[in-house]
Short mmCIF file of C-alpha atoms in Angstrom, two decimals:
data_model
loop_
_atom_site.label_atom_id
_atom_site.label_comp_id
_atom_site.label_asym_id
_atom_site.label_seq_id
_atom_site.Cartn_x
_atom_site.Cartn_y
_atom_site.Cartn_z
CA MET A 324 33.62 -22.51 -12.36
CA TRP A 325 33.07 -24.19 -9.00
CA PRO A 326 35.26 -21.74 -7.03
CA ASN A 327 33.27 -18.80 -8.45
CA PHE A 328 29.99 -20.61 -7.77
CA LEU A 329 30.90 -21.27 -4.15
CA ALA A 330 32.35 -17.76 -3.71
CA SER A 331 29.09 -16.26 -4.99
CA ILE A 332 27.06 -18.25 -2.48
CA TRP A 333 29.50 -17.34 0.31
CA LEU A 334 29.28 -13.65 -0.62
CA ASP A 335 25.49 -13.60 -0.67
CA ILE A 336 25.21 -15.46 2.62
CA SER A 337 27.72 -13.09 4.21
CA THR A 338 25.88 -9.97 3.09
CA ASN A 339 22.48 -11.31 4.16
CA VAL A 340 23.37 -12.30 7.72
CA ASP A 341 22.01 -8.88 8.74
CA ASN A 342 18.67 -9.71 7.08
CA PHE A 343 18.44 -12.90 9.12
CA GLY A 344 19.28 -11.02 12.32
CA VAL A 345 16.68 -8.33 11.62
CA GLY A 346 14.11 -11.03 10.85
CA ILE A 347 14.77 -12.66 14.23
CA ALA A 348 14.39 -9.32 16.04
CA TYR A 349 11.02 -8.66 14.42
CA GLY A 350 9.87 -12.24 15.03
CA VAL A 351 10.63 -11.95 18.74
CA LYS A 352 8.63 -8.70 18.92
CA ARG A 353 5.82 -10.17 16.79
CA ILE A 354 6.13 -7.27 14.34
CA ARG A 355 5.47 -8.68 10.88
CA ILE A 356 7.40 -7.61 7.81
CA GLY A 357 4.83 -8.11 5.06
CA SER A 358 5.56 -9.86 1.77
CA ALA A 359 5.52 -6.59 -0.17
CA SER A 360 7.94 -4.98 2.30
CA ASN A 361 10.20 -8.05 2.19
CA LEU A 362 10.24 -7.91 -1.61
CA LEU A 363 11.01 -4.18 -1.50
CA ILE A 364 14.02 -4.84 0.73
CA ALA A 365 15.18 -7.65 -1.57
CA CYS A 366 14.79 -5.45 -4.66
CA CYS A 367 16.85 -2.70 -3.03
CA ASN A 368 19.55 -5.20 -2.04
CA ALA A 369 19.66 -6.71 -5.53
CA SER A 370 19.58 -3.31 -7.27
CA GLY A 371 22.39 -1.93 -5.13
CA THR A 372 24.46 -5.02 -5.78
CA PHE A 373 23.79 -4.82 -9.53
CA LEU A 374 24.81 -1.16 -9.78
CA SER A 375 27.97 -1.65 -7.74
CA MET A 376 28.95 -4.71 -9.76
CA LYS A 377 28.45 -2.77 -12.99
CA ALA A 378 30.78 -0.12 -11.58
CA GLY A 379 33.30 -2.86 -10.84
CA GLU A 380 32.88 -4.15 -14.39
CA ALA A 381 33.67 -0.69 -15.77
CA ILE A 382 36.86 -0.56 -13.69
CA ALA A 383 37.81 -4.04 -14.93
CA THR A 384 37.89 -2.78 -18.52
CA VAL A 385 40.86 -0.52 -17.79
CA VAL A 386 42.72 -2.58 -15.18
CA SER A 387 44.49 -5.91 -15.63
CA PRO A 388 42.82 -9.08 -14.23
CA GLU A 389 45.60 -9.52 -11.67
CA VAL A 390 45.18 -6.00 -10.31
CA CYS A 391 41.38 -6.40 -10.39
CA ASN A 392 41.61 -9.50 -8.23
CA ILE A 393 43.81 -7.69 -5.70
CA LEU A 394 41.57 -4.62 -5.65
CA GLY A 395 38.43 -6.75 -5.34
CA GLY A 396 39.84 -8.90 -2.55
CA CYS A 397 41.02 -5.82 -0.66
CA ALA A 398 37.63 -4.15 -1.07
CA ILE A 399 35.83 -7.17 0.40
CA VAL A 400 38.29 -7.39 3.30
CA VAL A 401 37.83 -3.67 4.02
CA VAL A 402 34.04 -4.00 3.98
CA GLY A 403 34.27 -6.93 6.39
CA LEU A 404 36.61 -4.99 8.67
CA TRP A 405 34.33 -1.95 8.47
CA ALA A 406 31.36 -4.13 9.47
CA LEU A 407 33.25 -5.33 12.55
CA LEU A 408 34.46 -1.87 13.57
CA ASN A 409 31.06 -0.28 12.93
CA THR A 410 29.39 -2.97 15.03
CA PHE A 411 31.58 -2.41 18.06
CA ALA A 412 31.64 1.36 17.63
CA PHE A 413 27.85 1.54 17.63
CA GLY A 414 26.43 3.85 20.23
CA GLY A 415 24.35 6.96 20.68
CA SER A 416 21.25 8.02 22.53
CA ASP A 417 17.66 7.72 21.47
CA SER A 418 17.36 11.50 21.42
CA GLU A 419 19.86 12.10 18.61
CA LYS A 420 18.14 13.41 15.49
CA ASN A 421 19.14 13.83 11.88
CA ALA A 422 18.30 16.75 9.59
CA ALA A 423 14.87 15.29 8.87
CA GLY A 424 14.04 15.15 12.58
CA GLN A 425 14.22 11.35 12.75
CA PRO A 426 16.40 9.36 15.16
CA ARG A 427 19.90 8.80 13.78
CA GLU A 428 19.65 5.19 14.95
CA LEU A 429 16.90 4.59 12.37
CA LEU A 430 19.56 3.46 9.90
CA GLN A 431 21.72 1.63 12.46
CA LEU A 432 21.01 -2.07 12.07
CA GLU A 433 22.35 -2.79 15.56
CA TYR A 434 19.85 -0.35 17.04
CA VAL A 435 17.00 -1.67 14.89
CA SER A 436 17.83 -5.20 16.07
CA GLN A 437 17.52 -4.02 19.68
CA HIS A 438 14.46 -1.84 19.10
CA PRO A 439 12.60 -3.15 16.02
CA GLU A 440 9.50 -1.20 17.05
CA ILE A 441 11.26 2.02 15.94
CA LEU A 442 10.14 1.27 12.39
CA ASP A 443 6.56 0.68 13.50
CA PRO A 444 5.65 4.11 14.92
CA ASP A 445 1.90 3.55 14.50
CA ARG A 446 2.19 0.33 16.57
CA THR A 447 0.19 -1.77 14.09
CA GLY A 448 2.50 -4.77 14.46
CA HIS A 449 3.12 -4.64 10.71
CA ILE A 450 5.91 -2.96 8.70
CA ASN A 451 4.38 -1.39 5.60
CA LEU A 452 6.23 -0.25 2.48
CA LYS A 453 6.87 3.27 3.74
CA GLU A 454 8.21 1.99 7.07
CA ALA A 455 10.37 -0.59 5.29
CA LEU A 456 12.25 1.99 3.20
CA PRO A 457 14.80 3.01 5.89
CA LEU A 458 15.45 -0.67 6.65
CA ALA A 459 15.90 -1.44 2.94
CA PHE A 460 18.35 1.45 2.62
CA ALA A 461 20.35 0.38 5.67
CA LEU A 462 20.59 -3.24 4.51
CA THR A 463 21.64 -2.15 1.00
CA ILE A 464 24.45 0.24 1.96
CA SER A 465 26.93 -2.47 2.93
CA ASN A 466 26.37 -4.27 -0.38
CA LEU A 467 27.71 -1.44 -2.55
CA ALA A 468 31.45 -1.82 -1.98
CA THR A 469 31.06 -5.58 -1.62
CA GLY A 470 29.39 -5.85 -5.02
CA MET A 471 32.11 -3.83 -6.70
CA GLY A 472 34.80 -5.99 -5.11
CA ALA A 473 32.96 -9.15 -6.09
CA ARG A 474 32.87 -8.14 -9.76
CA LEU A 475 36.54 -7.21 -9.72
CA THR A 476 37.37 -10.71 -8.48
CA GLY A 477 35.46 -12.19 -11.43
CA LEU A 478 32.08 -13.18 -9.98
CA GLN A 479 29.18 -13.12 -12.44
CA ILE A 480 26.70 -10.28 -12.07
CA GLU A 481 23.52 -12.18 -12.93
CA PHE A 482 24.17 -15.06 -10.56
CA VAL A 483 25.23 -12.88 -7.61
CA VAL A 484 22.28 -10.49 -8.04
CA LEU A 485 19.77 -13.34 -8.32
CA LEU A 486 21.12 -15.00 -5.19
CA MET A 487 21.17 -11.63 -3.41
CA PHE A 488 17.45 -11.22 -4.06
CA LEU A 489 16.57 -14.77 -3.02
CA PHE A 490 18.76 -14.84 0.08
CA SER A 491 17.40 -11.46 1.19
CA VAL A 492 13.81 -12.70 1.04
CA VAL A 493 14.65 -16.03 2.68
CA GLY A 494 16.88 -14.45 5.31
CA ILE A 495 14.20 -12.11 6.64
CA SER A 496 11.39 -14.68 6.36
CA PHE A 497 13.37 -17.48 8.00
CA GLY A 498 14.73 -15.16 10.68
CA TYR A 499 11.23 -13.95 11.49
CA GLY A 500 10.01 -17.54 11.78
CA VAL A 501 12.90 -18.49 14.08
CA GLY A 502 12.39 -15.44 16.28
CA ARG A 503 8.63 -15.94 16.50
CA LEU A 504 8.82 -19.68 17.14
CA PHE A 505 11.64 -19.76 19.66
CA SER A 506 11.60 -16.16 20.95
CA LEU A 507 15.33 -16.30 20.27
CA ALA A 508 16.64 -12.94 21.45
CA LEU A 509 20.33 -12.80 20.46
CA PRO A 510 22.91 -10.07 21.12
CA ALA A 511 22.34 -7.19 18.70
CA ARG A 512 25.96 -7.22 17.53
CA TRP A 513 26.10 -10.82 16.31
CA PRO A 514 24.94 -10.23 12.68
CA GLY A 515 27.58 -7.52 12.12
CA VAL A 516 30.31 -9.65 13.68
CA LEU A 517 29.45 -12.79 11.71
CA SER A 518 28.98 -10.89 8.45
CA GLY A 519 32.30 -9.09 8.91
CA ILE A 520 34.20 -12.31 9.62
CA LEU A 521 32.68 -14.11 6.62
CA LEU A 522 33.43 -11.22 4.26
CA MET A 523 37.02 -10.89 5.48
CA ALA A 524 37.52 -14.64 5.00
CA LEU A 525 36.22 -14.40 1.42
CA GLY A 526 38.41 -11.38 0.69
CA PHE A 527 41.55 -13.07 2.01
CA TYR A 528 40.69 -16.19 0.00
CA ASP A 529 40.50 -14.07 -3.19
CA LEU A 530 43.83 -12.43 -2.37
CA LEU A 531 45.66 -15.66 -1.56
CA PHE A 532 44.20 -17.98 -4.16
#
């Protein structure tokens, strides 16, 4: 019981490092993420995790527990490695646009951490629900494969999803407070690096133990 409990906490902390980093960036710029927007982000994170864990549960019904543990551990390691590689491969110019005519960097957390004002085009100093949607989507994406891997390794859906919601809210709120209070401008890559390392450590733990 205790190993799964601690692994669940470790997983949720790992996947919410980005939330903390984004919170710091917005705190430094004095751009407030309102309570409703914060809850929207948390709901998206929790929903994405729930759906991916249910997918992992479906796979677990046709695969042996031993194979599930290997697949789950490998999935978490791969997500952690992807987070590291994606962080250091980040680049692009402000002028790049997607099909909708918006900057491609809108969904790049590293870019948002450097330029948080990109999600506040009306310069109100407040991120409303509409402006929070791209951020919620970007923060949720990395949770999909992680959630599936977590369920394959035997973590409980309800507990992981509940913690995901709580840690998401706390991560952004606490990060904003730290950034606003100390004007702590950190390198944009640090959340991706730390999150990747923590996830890889959890994945290797599942594979070895």
